[in-house]
Amino acid sequence: MEQQLLKRIDLIFNDENDWQEILDQTLAHDNTYIINALVSSELKGRGGAGFPTGLKWKLTSEAPGIEKYMICNADEGEPGTFKDREILSRVSFKVLVAMAVCARVIGAKEGIIYLRGEYKYLVPQLNKTIAEFGAYCGRTGLDFNVRIFLGSGAYICGEETALFESLEGHRGEPRNKPPFPTDYGFRGMPTVVNNVETLVHAYTIFKYGAARFKELGVASSRGTKLFSVSGDTPIAGIYELELGMSLSQFVEEFGDGDTKAVQVGGASGFLVPRKKFDETTIGFQGRLTGVSLPTGGSMMLFNSSRSMYNVLNNYLDFFREESCGQCTPCRVGCQILHKGIEEVKRGERNAKYLQTLLLLTETMQLTAKCGLGQSVANSFSSIVENFWEEMIY
Amino acid sequence: MDPVKSLVTDLVSRLGTHRENLLPVLQGVVEQQQYLSEYAMIKVAEAMNLSAAEVYGTATFYSFLENKKMGQYIIRVCKTITCSMKGKQQILSAIEEMLKIQIGETTPDGVFTLLQTNCLGWCHKGPAMLVNDEVYSDLTPEKVRDILQSYLKTAKS
Ligand SMILES: Cc1cc2nc3c(=O)[nH]c(=O)nc-3n(C[C@H](O)[C@H](O)[C@H](O)COP(=O)(O)O)c2cc1C
Ligand code: SF4
């Protein structure tokens, strides 16, 4: 198993004053060159799913469509994640440059930032940046316009196809996949959806080159990642770290000396108990990395004073509220799971019922329509299996 | 013309009648009215040439598009586990005590509504809350009382 020592890096928030130069210099290359650079950097999406960014741009550029769209996903709703807001407040020009380059590569003239309603206070400042950026594009003859679209308090709209529905003025209910957004996205046209952080990494690659980017991280998890660190830690905040470190190193750096478990990846992620800190790597899944946990960057630390039952109860309450309700396994499943653990805790059902609930999460994983319903099993099984007693007593 | 109708007319003429503008129009109504009344939804439907059921069905999907009458200031306290661990309950109690309302209720003078919400993205500075669009983090009971006091002063009488 390849692991990397914990290393703090400063690429994401460093100087963006060179954005005009980076934009011009990148656009001086042809589209194939840009795609090849991204592909060889092995950059993977930072929104959670980890799809290779170069391939996404390539597929969209090749897909037939009268119009194409570039969408920046700033819906950031995963509990424990707060990095995208920080990026948009501090280095929004980097995001816009990467959006513009992507647009040129795929043939889009319109870019949209889907911003969660909770971050509405950012709009005036962002609009100023967008105007300045637009003016520069106008002067250099680049035909690309960006607008902000505000969400209204629905976590599921961060799922890319639900996001399209929302943009089109409908309930944010995920669509079936396939067809994938690269072929059939916003308004039924080929669309690239990228997370805010993914776009900033693209900027880093434009600036320093794919080779430099690839030097960071480990096999199948290249580059750095922004982590949103919260919970029982003396130094909660946002940290850019090289991918591929072990969880034990992470805990050594950020824990309070009494860390009992870490939830990696928010409510849709996994809980890792202390005994598995050593063997767990933070990065995307790959053949070489062993037990490797991907994350949108949410890292919640819990010390021994915390009840894991309360943690799970909180996550299930979240899923129950945020399920779009479109498909039965997820809509009803979330309710049964939430009610179920409360009944076991109150002694109204015996402990064996937890086994039944675990089976239910397996069914949800197989039959739910989108990532929300499918990933409830992650936190449920990792918490229940590792902290069985805490669920009962 | 009544204020809701003129608000809707104004929003729709500015944003357009295309279906893609439905959410921005509804958001615009909520910005002024704090919620979507049945009447407002019917007016939006008429102005955008949609069925009222379509408007209602879309609006009720989104938790920030309230369809119950709300106070002038909507307090949304983050209820995610990380804020709970940092003392969310004390914040809620301080608000409940000061305003004499419970979660889900509005003060009789129509100034405040108290709600809870999912992760606001301020976990490193919890507990956190929104008052309309404004974010407040690192809350303590004293701080939250001061904040609400300042809203009371600016409230429409
Ligand atoms: C329930 C759910 C919520 C999601 N929320 C977000 C989000 O808030 N931000 C985000 O970038 N991606 C989110 N995603 C992932 C998106 O669907 C999509 O994969 C991502 O935006 C692609 O960008 P990337 O390739 O740059 O990671 C979510 C997925 C699911 C299933
Ligand atoms: S899995 Fe849940 S959130 Fe996803 S489509 Fe089904 S009901 Fe909606």
Coordinates of C-alpha atoms and ligand atoms in Angstrom, one line a residue:
Chain A
M1 CA 0.0 0.0 0.0
E2 CA 1.4 3.3 -1.1
Q3 CA 1.0 6.1 1.5
Q4 CA 2.3 9.6 1.7
L5 CA 3.5 11.6 4.6
L6 CA 1.1 14.3 5.7
K7 CA 2.2 17.5 4.0
R8 CA 0.6 20.9 4.0
I9 CA 0.6 22.6 0.6
D10 CA -0.3 26.1 -0.6
L11 CA -1.4 26.0 -4.2
I12 CA -5.1 26.6 -4.0
F13 CA -5.1 29.9 -2.1
N14 CA -1.8 31.3 -3.4
D15 CA -1.7 34.4 -5.6
E16 CA -4.3 34.7 -8.3
N17 CA -3.0 38.1 -9.6
D18 CA -1.6 36.3 -12.7
W19 CA -5.0 35.1 -13.8
Q20 CA -5.0 37.1 -17.1
E21 CA -1.6 35.8 -18.0
I22 CA -2.6 32.2 -17.2
L23 CA -5.8 32.5 -19.2
D24 CA -4.0 33.9 -22.3
Q25 CA -1.2 31.5 -22.1
T26 CA -3.5 28.5 -21.7
L27 CA -5.8 29.6 -24.5
A28 CA -2.8 30.0 -26.8
H29 CA -2.7 26.2 -26.8
D30 CA -5.1 24.2 -28.9
N31 CA -7.9 22.1 -27.3
T32 CA -6.2 18.8 -27.7
Y33 CA -3.1 20.1 -25.9
I34 CA -5.2 21.3 -23.0
I35 CA -7.2 18.0 -22.8
N36 CA -4.0 16.0 -22.9
A37 CA -2.5 18.1 -20.1
L38 CA -5.5 17.4 -17.9
V39 CA -5.5 13.7 -18.8
S40 CA -1.9 13.2 -18.0
S41 CA -2.2 15.1 -14.7
E42 CA -4.6 12.4 -13.6
L43 CA -6.8 15.1 -12.0
K44 CA -10.0 13.6 -10.6
G45 CA -13.1 15.5 -9.6
R46 CA -13.2 16.9 -6.1
G47 CA -17.0 16.9 -5.8
G48 CA -17.0 13.4 -4.3
A49 CA -17.3 11.0 -7.2
G50 CA -13.7 11.3 -8.4
F51 CA -14.4 11.2 -12.2
P52 CA -11.3 12.0 -14.3
T53 CA -11.6 15.6 -15.3
G54 CA -9.7 15.4 -18.6
L55 CA -11.9 12.6 -19.8
K56 CA -15.0 14.5 -18.8
W57 CA -13.9 17.5 -20.9
K58 CA -12.9 15.3 -23.8
L59 CA -16.2 13.4 -23.9
T60 CA -18.2 16.6 -23.8
S61 CA -16.1 18.2 -26.5
E62 CA -16.7 15.2 -28.7
A63 CA -20.4 14.8 -28.0
P64 CA -22.8 16.2 -30.7
G65 CA -24.9 19.2 -29.6
I66 CA -26.0 22.6 -31.0
E67 CA -25.1 24.2 -27.6
K68 CA -22.9 23.1 -24.7
Y69 CA -22.6 24.3 -21.2
M70 CA -20.0 24.6 -18.4
I71 CA -21.4 24.4 -14.9
C72 CA -19.5 25.1 -11.7
N73 CA -21.1 23.1 -8.9
A74 CA -21.0 25.3 -5.8
D75 CA -23.9 23.7 -4.0
E76 CA -21.6 22.5 -1.2
G77 CA -24.2 20.8 1.0
E78 CA -22.4 17.7 2.4
P79 CA -22.4 18.1 6.2
G80 CA -18.9 19.1 7.3
T81 CA -17.8 20.6 4.0
F82 CA -17.0 24.3 3.8
K83 CA -14.1 24.6 1.4
D84 CA -15.8 25.7 -1.8
R85 CA -17.1 28.8 -0.1
E86 CA -13.6 29.7 0.9
I87 CA -12.3 29.2 -2.6
L88 CA -15.1 31.4 -4.0
S89 CA -14.4 34.1 -1.4
R90 CA -10.6 34.1 -1.9
V91 CA -9.6 32.9 -5.4
S92 CA -12.7 33.2 -7.6
F93 CA -10.7 34.4 -10.6
K94 CA -9.0 31.0 -10.7
V95 CA -12.4 29.3 -10.9
L96 CA -13.5 31.6 -13.7
V97 CA -10.3 31.1 -15.7
A98 CA -10.8 27.3 -15.6
M99 CA -14.5 27.7 -16.5
A100 CA -13.5 29.8 -19.5
V101 CA -10.8 27.3 -20.7
C102 CA -13.3 24.4 -20.3
A103 CA -15.9 26.4 -22.2
R104 CA -13.4 26.9 -25.1
V105 CA -12.4 23.3 -25.1
I106 CA -15.9 21.9 -25.2
G107 CA -17.5 24.7 -27.3
A108 CA -19.7 26.4 -24.7
K109 CA -20.5 30.0 -24.6
E110 CA -22.4 30.0 -21.3
G111 CA -21.2 29.2 -17.9
I112 CA -23.3 28.9 -14.7
I113 CA -22.2 28.9 -11.1
Y114 CA -24.9 27.0 -9.1
L115 CA -24.5 28.5 -5.7
R116 CA -26.3 27.2 -2.7
G117 CA -28.8 29.6 -1.2
E118 CA -27.0 29.5 2.2
Y119 CA -24.1 31.3 0.5
K120 CA -26.3 34.1 -1.0
Y121 CA -24.3 36.7 0.9
L122 CA -21.4 36.0 -1.6
V123 CA -23.4 37.1 -4.6
P124 CA -22.5 40.8 -4.7
Q125 CA -18.8 40.2 -4.5
L126 CA -18.9 37.3 -7.0
N127 CA -20.9 39.4 -9.5
K128 CA -18.2 42.0 -9.3
T129 CA -15.5 39.5 -10.1
I130 CA -17.6 38.0 -12.9
A131 CA -18.1 41.5 -14.4
E132 CA -14.4 42.2 -14.3
F133 CA -13.7 38.8 -15.8
G134 CA -16.3 39.3 -18.5
A135 CA -14.8 42.7 -19.4
Y136 CA -11.4 41.1 -19.9
C137 CA -12.9 38.2 -22.0
G138 CA -14.6 40.9 -24.1
R139 CA -11.4 42.7 -24.7
T140 CA -9.6 39.5 -25.7
G141 CA -12.4 38.4 -28.0
L142 CA -13.4 35.3 -25.9
D143 CA -17.1 34.7 -26.3
F144 CA -18.0 33.4 -22.8
N145 CA -20.5 34.6 -20.2
V146 CA -20.9 33.5 -16.6
R147 CA -24.0 33.9 -14.4
I148 CA -24.9 32.8 -10.9
F149 CA -27.9 30.7 -10.2
L150 CA -29.0 30.4 -6.6
G151 CA -30.3 27.3 -5.0
S152 CA -33.0 27.4 -2.3
G153 CA -32.0 25.0 0.4
A154 CA -32.0 21.5 -1.2
Y155 CA -28.9 19.3 -0.7
I156 CA -29.9 17.0 -3.5
C157 CA -29.5 19.8 -6.1
G158 CA -25.7 19.2 -5.7
E159 CA -26.3 15.9 -7.6
E160 CA -25.5 17.0 -11.1
T161 CA -28.7 15.8 -12.8
A162 CA -30.9 17.2 -10.0
L163 CA -28.9 20.4 -10.5
F164 CA -30.0 20.5 -14.2
E165 CA -33.6 20.0 -13.2
S166 CA -33.3 22.9 -10.7
L167 CA -31.7 25.2 -13.3
E168 CA -34.6 24.3 -15.7
G169 CA -37.1 25.5 -13.1
H170 CA -38.3 22.1 -11.8
R171 CA -38.1 20.1 -8.6
G172 CA -34.6 19.0 -8.0
E173 CA -35.2 15.3 -8.7
P174 CA -32.2 13.4 -10.1
R175 CA -32.6 11.9 -13.6
N176 CA -31.7 8.4 -14.6
K177 CA -28.0 7.8 -15.7
P178 CA -27.2 7.1 -18.5
P179 CA -27.5 9.3 -20.4
F180 CA -24.7 11.1 -18.7
P181 CA -24.3 14.9 -18.5
T182 CA -21.4 14.7 -21.0
D183 CA -24.0 13.7 -23.6
Y184 CA -27.3 15.0 -22.2
G185 CA -27.1 17.6 -19.5
F186 CA -28.5 21.1 -19.0
R187 CA -31.3 21.7 -21.5
G188 CA -30.5 18.2 -22.9
M189 CA -27.2 19.4 -24.2
P190 CA -23.6 18.1 -23.5
T191 CA -22.6 19.7 -20.3
V192 CA -19.5 19.6 -18.0
V193 CA -20.3 19.9 -14.3
N194 CA -17.2 20.4 -12.2
N195 CA -16.8 21.1 -8.5
V196 CA -15.4 24.4 -7.5
E197 CA -12.2 22.9 -6.2
T198 CA -11.7 20.7 -9.3
L199 CA -11.6 23.9 -11.4
V200 CA -8.9 25.5 -9.1
H201 CA -6.8 22.4 -9.5
A202 CA -7.2 22.7 -13.3
Y203 CA -5.8 26.3 -12.9
T204 CA -2.8 24.9 -11.0
I205 CA -2.2 22.5 -13.8
F206 CA -2.4 25.3 -16.4
K207 CA 0.0 27.3 -14.4
Y208 CA 2.6 24.8 -13.3
G209 CA 2.1 22.0 -15.8
A210 CA 0.7 18.4 -15.4
A211 CA 4.1 17.0 -14.4
R212 CA 4.5 19.2 -11.4
F213 CA 0.9 18.4 -10.3
K214 CA 1.4 14.7 -10.7
E215 CA 4.4 14.7 -8.4
L216 CA 2.0 15.3 -5.6
G217 CA 0.0 12.5 -4.1
V218 CA 0.1 8.8 -4.7
A219 CA -1.0 6.4 -7.5
S220 CA -4.6 7.0 -8.4
S221 CA -4.8 10.0 -6.1
R222 CA -2.7 12.7 -7.6
G223 CA -2.4 16.3 -6.4
T224 CA -3.6 17.9 -3.3
K225 CA -7.0 18.2 -1.7
L226 CA -8.7 20.8 0.5
F227 CA -10.0 19.3 3.7
S228 CA -12.7 20.8 5.9
V229 CA -11.7 19.8 9.4
S230 CA -14.3 20.0 12.2
G231 CA -15.5 18.4 15.3
D232 CA -13.2 17.5 18.3
T233 CA -10.1 19.2 17.0
P234 CA -8.2 22.2 18.5
I235 CA -7.5 23.5 15.0
A236 CA -10.8 23.3 13.0
G237 CA -10.5 24.9 9.6
I238 CA -9.6 24.4 6.0
Y239 CA -6.3 22.8 5.1
E240 CA -4.7 21.9 1.8
L241 CA -2.9 18.5 2.1
E242 CA -1.2 16.2 -0.3
L243 CA -3.4 13.2 -1.1
G244 CA -2.5 9.7 0.1
M245 CA -1.7 10.2 3.8
S246 CA -2.8 7.7 6.4
L247 CA -5.7 8.5 8.6
S248 CA -3.5 8.0 11.7
Q249 CA -1.2 10.8 10.5
F250 CA -4.1 13.0 9.9
V251 CA -5.4 12.3 13.5
E252 CA -2.0 13.0 14.9
E253 CA -2.0 16.4 13.3
F254 CA -5.6 17.4 13.9
G255 CA -6.9 15.3 16.8
D256 CA -7.2 16.3 20.4
G257 CA -5.3 13.3 21.7
D258 CA -8.5 11.4 22.4
T259 CA -9.9 10.8 18.9
K260 CA -12.2 7.8 18.9
A261 CA -13.4 7.9 15.3
V262 CA -13.3 10.1 12.1
Q263 CA -16.1 10.5 9.7
V264 CA -14.5 10.8 6.3
G265 CA -16.6 12.3 3.5
G266 CA -19.5 13.7 5.5
A267 CA -22.9 12.0 6.1
S268 CA -22.5 10.1 2.8
G269 CA -19.0 8.9 3.8
F270 CA -17.6 6.4 6.1
L271 CA -16.9 6.3 9.8
V272 CA -13.4 5.0 10.6
P273 CA -12.8 3.8 14.2
R274 CA -9.5 4.2 15.9
K275 CA -8.3 0.7 15.3
K276 CA -8.5 1.2 11.5
F277 CA -6.7 4.6 11.4
D278 CA -3.4 3.0 10.3
E279 CA -4.7 1.0 7.4
T280 CA -6.9 3.8 6.0
T281 CA -5.5 6.0 3.3
I282 CA -7.2 9.3 2.3
G283 CA -7.5 9.3 -1.5
F284 CA -9.5 7.8 -4.3
Q285 CA -10.0 4.1 -4.6
G286 CA -7.4 2.3 -6.6
R287 CA -5.7 -1.1 -6.8
L288 CA -2.6 0.1 -5.2
T289 CA -3.9 2.1 -2.3
G290 CA -5.6 -0.6 -0.3
V291 CA -8.4 0.7 2.0
S292 CA -8.7 4.1 0.5
L293 CA -11.5 6.5 1.2
P294 CA -12.5 9.2 -1.2
T295 CA -13.9 12.4 0.2
G296 CA -15.3 15.7 -0.9
G297 CA -13.1 16.9 1.9
S298 CA -15.3 16.7 5.0
M299 CA -13.4 15.3 8.0
M300 CA -15.3 15.2 11.3
L301 CA -13.4 14.1 14.3
F302 CA -15.1 12.6 17.4
N303 CA -13.4 12.0 20.8
S304 CA -14.4 9.5 23.4
S305 CA -17.0 11.7 25.0
R306 CA -19.2 11.4 21.9
S307 CA -22.0 9.0 21.4
M308 CA -21.9 7.4 17.9
Y309 CA -25.6 6.7 18.2
N310 CA -26.1 10.5 18.2
V311 CA -23.9 10.9 15.2
L312 CA -25.8 8.3 13.2
N313 CA -29.1 9.6 14.3
N314 CA -28.1 13.1 13.1
Y315 CA -27.0 11.8 9.7
L316 CA -30.2 9.8 9.3
D317 CA -32.3 12.8 10.2
F318 CA -30.4 14.7 7.5
F319 CA -31.0 12.0 4.8
R320 CA -34.6 11.6 5.7
E321 CA -35.1 15.4 5.2
E322 CA -33.0 15.7 2.1
S323 CA -34.1 12.6 0.2
C324 CA -36.0 14.0 -2.8
G325 CA -38.6 11.3 -2.3
Q326 CA -38.7 10.3 -5.9
C327 CA -37.8 6.6 -5.4
T328 CA -39.2 4.3 -2.7
P329 CA -36.1 2.6 -1.5
C330 CA -34.6 5.9 -0.5
R331 CA -37.7 7.7 0.6
V332 CA -39.1 4.9 2.8
G333 CA -35.7 3.4 3.6
C334 CA -34.4 6.6 5.2
Q335 CA -37.5 6.8 7.4
I336 CA -37.3 3.2 8.5
L337 CA -33.6 3.4 9.3
H338 CA -34.1 6.6 11.4
K339 CA -37.2 5.2 13.2
G340 CA -35.5 1.8 13.5
I341 CA -32.4 2.9 15.4
E342 CA -34.5 5.0 17.8
E343 CA -36.7 2.0 18.5
V344 CA -33.7 -0.2 19.2
K345 CA -32.2 2.5 21.5
R346 CA -35.5 2.8 23.4
G347 CA -35.6 -1.0 23.8
E348 CA -38.8 -1.4 21.7
R349 CA -37.0 -3.7 19.4
N350 CA -34.2 -6.1 20.1
A351 CA -30.7 -5.7 18.9
K352 CA -31.1 -8.2 16.1
Y353 CA -33.3 -5.7 14.3
L354 CA -30.1 -3.8 13.5
Q355 CA -29.2 -6.7 11.3
T356 CA -32.4 -6.3 9.4
L357 CA -31.7 -2.6 9.0
L358 CA -28.2 -3.4 7.6
L359 CA -29.8 -5.6 5.0
L360 CA -32.1 -2.7 4.1
T361 CA -29.2 -0.4 3.5
E362 CA -27.8 -3.0 1.1
T363 CA -31.0 -3.0 -0.8
M364 CA -30.9 0.8 -0.9
Q365 CA -27.4 0.7 -2.3
L366 CA -28.6 -1.6 -5.1
T367 CA -31.9 0.0 -5.9
A368 CA -31.9 3.7 -5.1
K369 CA -31.9 5.9 -8.1
C370 CA -29.0 8.3 -7.2
G371 CA -26.0 8.7 -5.0
L372 CA -27.9 10.0 -2.0
G373 CA -30.0 6.8 -1.4
Q374 CA -27.1 4.6 -2.5
S375 CA -24.6 6.1 0.0
V376 CA -26.7 6.0 3.1
A377 CA -25.3 2.5 3.6
N378 CA -21.8 3.9 4.0
S379 CA -22.3 5.7 7.2
F380 CA -25.0 3.4 8.5
S381 CA -23.0 0.2 8.2
S382 CA -19.6 1.7 9.2
I383 CA -21.1 3.2 12.4
V384 CA -23.4 0.3 13.3
E385 CA -20.8 -2.4 12.7
N386 CA -18.0 -0.6 14.6
F387 CA -20.1 0.7 17.5
W388 CA -22.8 -2.0 17.9
E389 CA -23.0 -1.6 21.7
E390 CA -23.5 2.2 21.5
M391 CA -26.5 1.6 19.3
I392 CA -28.2 -0.5 21.9
Y393 CA -27.2 0.8 25.4
Chain B
M1 CA -52.7 47.0 -7.7
D2 CA -52.1 44.9 -4.5
P3 CA -48.5 44.7 -3.4
V4 CA -48.1 40.9 -4.1
K5 CA -49.5 41.2 -7.6
S6 CA -47.3 44.2 -8.4
L7 CA -44.2 42.4 -7.0
V8 CA -44.9 39.4 -9.1
T9 CA -45.6 41.4 -12.2
D10 CA -42.4 43.4 -11.7
L11 CA -40.3 40.2 -11.1
V12 CA -41.7 38.4 -14.1
S13 CA -41.3 41.4 -16.5
R14 CA -37.7 41.8 -15.3
L15 CA -36.7 38.1 -15.3
G16 CA -39.0 36.7 -18.1
T17 CA -41.7 34.1 -18.4
H18 CA -39.5 31.2 -19.4
R19 CA -39.8 28.2 -17.0
E20 CA -36.1 28.5 -16.2
N21 CA -37.0 31.8 -14.4
L22 CA -39.5 30.2 -12.1
L23 CA -37.0 29.7 -9.2
P24 CA -35.5 33.2 -9.4
V25 CA -39.1 34.6 -9.5
L26 CA -40.1 32.6 -6.5
Q27 CA -36.9 33.6 -4.7
G28 CA -37.7 37.2 -5.5
V29 CA -41.1 36.9 -3.9
V30 CA -39.6 35.3 -0.8
E31 CA -37.0 38.0 -0.5
Q32 CA -39.7 40.6 -0.1
Q33 CA -42.4 38.6 1.6
Q34 CA -40.4 35.9 3.5
Y35 CA -42.7 33.3 2.2
L36 CA -45.0 32.2 -0.7
S37 CA -48.6 32.6 0.0
E38 CA -51.1 30.6 -2.0
Y39 CA -52.2 33.9 -3.6
A40 CA -48.6 34.7 -4.6
M41 CA -48.2 31.3 -6.2
I42 CA -51.4 31.7 -8.1
K43 CA -50.2 35.1 -9.3
V44 CA -46.8 33.7 -10.4
A45 CA -48.6 30.9 -12.3
E46 CA -50.8 33.4 -14.1
A47 CA -47.9 35.6 -15.0
M48 CA -45.7 32.8 -16.2
N49 CA -48.5 30.9 -17.9
L50 CA -48.1 27.8 -15.8
S51 CA -50.6 25.8 -13.8
A52 CA -50.8 26.7 -10.1
A53 CA -50.1 23.1 -9.3
E54 CA -46.8 23.2 -11.2
V55 CA -45.7 26.3 -9.3
Y56 CA -46.8 24.8 -6.0
G57 CA -45.1 21.5 -6.7
T58 CA -41.9 23.1 -7.6
A59 CA -41.9 25.6 -4.8
T60 CA -42.6 23.1 -2.0
F61 CA -39.5 21.1 -3.0
Y62 CA -37.2 23.8 -1.8
S63 CA -36.8 24.3 1.9
F64 CA -36.0 28.0 1.6
L65 CA -39.2 28.7 -0.3
E66 CA -41.4 28.6 2.7
N67 CA -45.2 28.3 2.1
K68 CA -46.3 29.2 5.6
K69 CA -46.4 32.7 6.8
M70 CA -43.0 33.6 8.3
G71 CA -41.8 36.4 10.4
Q72 CA -39.8 39.4 9.1
Y73 CA -36.6 37.7 10.2
I74 CA -36.2 34.0 9.7
I75 CA -33.7 32.4 12.1
R76 CA -32.2 29.2 10.9
V77 CA -30.0 27.4 13.4
C78 CA -27.7 24.7 12.0
K79 CA -28.6 21.3 13.4
T80 CA -25.7 19.3 12.0
I81 CA -23.8 17.2 14.4
T82 CA -20.7 19.4 14.5
C83 CA -22.7 22.4 15.5
S84 CA -24.5 20.3 18.1
M85 CA -21.2 19.3 19.5
K86 CA -20.3 23.0 19.9
G87 CA -23.4 23.9 21.9
K88 CA -26.2 24.4 19.5
Q89 CA -28.7 23.4 22.1
Q90 CA -27.7 26.3 24.4
I91 CA -28.2 28.7 21.4
L92 CA -31.6 27.3 20.7
S93 CA -32.6 27.6 24.4
A94 CA -31.3 31.2 24.5
I95 CA -33.4 32.1 21.5
E96 CA -36.5 30.2 22.8
E97 CA -36.3 31.9 26.1
M98 CA -35.7 35.4 24.7
L99 CA -38.4 35.2 22.1
K100 CA -40.8 32.9 23.9
I101 CA -41.3 30.7 20.9
Q102 CA -40.4 27.2 20.0
I103 CA -38.8 25.8 16.8
G104 CA -41.3 26.3 14.0
E105 CA -43.1 29.2 15.6
T106 CA -43.3 32.9 14.9
T107 CA -43.4 35.6 17.5
P108 CA -46.9 37.1 17.8
D109 CA -45.6 40.5 16.6
G110 CA -44.5 38.8 13.4
V111 CA -40.8 39.8 13.7
F112 CA -39.0 36.4 14.2
T113 CA -39.5 32.9 13.1
L114 CA -37.3 30.2 14.6
L115 CA -36.3 27.2 12.4
Q116 CA -33.5 24.6 12.2
T117 CA -31.6 23.8 9.0
N118 CA -29.1 21.3 7.7
C119 CA -25.3 22.0 7.5
L120 CA -24.7 25.7 6.8
G121 CA -21.0 25.1 6.0
W122 CA -19.6 26.8 9.1
C123 CA -18.7 23.7 11.1
H124 CA -15.2 25.1 12.0
K125 CA -17.0 28.0 13.6
G126 CA -20.0 26.4 15.1
P127 CA -22.6 26.9 16.4
A128 CA -23.9 28.9 13.4
M129 CA -27.1 30.3 12.2
L130 CA -28.7 32.4 9.4
V131 CA -30.9 35.3 9.9
N132 CA -32.5 35.8 6.5
D133 CA -29.3 35.8 4.3
E134 CA -26.9 36.9 7.0
V135 CA -24.5 34.3 8.5
Y136 CA -23.6 34.3 12.2
S137 CA -21.0 31.9 13.6
D138 CA -19.1 31.2 16.8
L139 CA -22.3 31.8 18.6
T140 CA -22.7 32.0 22.4
P141 CA -26.0 32.6 24.2
E142 CA -24.9 36.2 25.0
K143 CA -23.9 36.9 21.4
V144 CA -27.1 35.5 20.0
R145 CA -29.1 37.7 22.4
D146 CA -27.2 40.8 21.2
I147 CA -27.8 39.9 17.6
L148 CA -31.5 39.4 18.0
Q149 CA -31.7 42.6 20.0
S150 CA -30.2 44.6 17.1
Y151 CA -32.7 43.0 14.7
L152 CA -35.5 44.0 17.1
K153 CA -34.4 47.6 16.8
T154 CA -34.6 47.6 13.0
A155 CA -37.8 45.6 12.8
K156 CA -40.7 47.2 10.9
S157 CA -43.3 48.2 13.4
Ligands
LIG1 C1 -26.5 13.6 -3.2 C2 -25.4 14.2 -3.9 C3 -25.0 15.5 -3.6 C4 -23.9 16.1 -4.3 N1 -23.5 17.3 -3.9 C5 -22.5 17.9 -4.6 C6 -22.0 19.2 -4.2 O1 -22.6 19.9 -3.3 N2 -21.0 19.7 -4.9 C7 -20.3 19.0 -5.9 O2 -19.4 19.6 -6.5 N3 -20.7 17.8 -6.2 C8 -21.8 17.2 -5.6 N4 -22.1 16.0 -6.0 C9 -21.4 15.3 -7.0 C10 -22.0 15.8 -8.4 O3 -23.1 14.9 -8.8 C11 -20.9 15.7 -9.5 O4 -20.4 14.4 -9.5 C12 -19.8 16.6 -9.3 O5 -20.2 18.0 -9.2 C13 -18.9 16.6 -10.5 O6 -17.8 17.4 -10.4 P1 -16.3 16.9 -10.3 O7 -16.1 15.9 -11.4 O8 -15.4 18.1 -10.5 O9 -16.1 16.2 -8.9 C14 -23.2 15.4 -5.3 C15 -23.6 14.1 -5.6 C16 -24.7 13.5 -4.9 C17 -25.1 12.1 -5.3
SF4_2 S1 -32.1 7.9 -4.1 FE1 -33.2 9.4 -2.8 S2 -32.5 11.4 -3.4 FE2 -31.9 9.9 -5.1 S3 -33.6 10.0 -6.5 FE3 -34.1 8.3 -5.1 S4 -35.3 9.4 -3.5 FE4 -34.3 11.0 -4.7

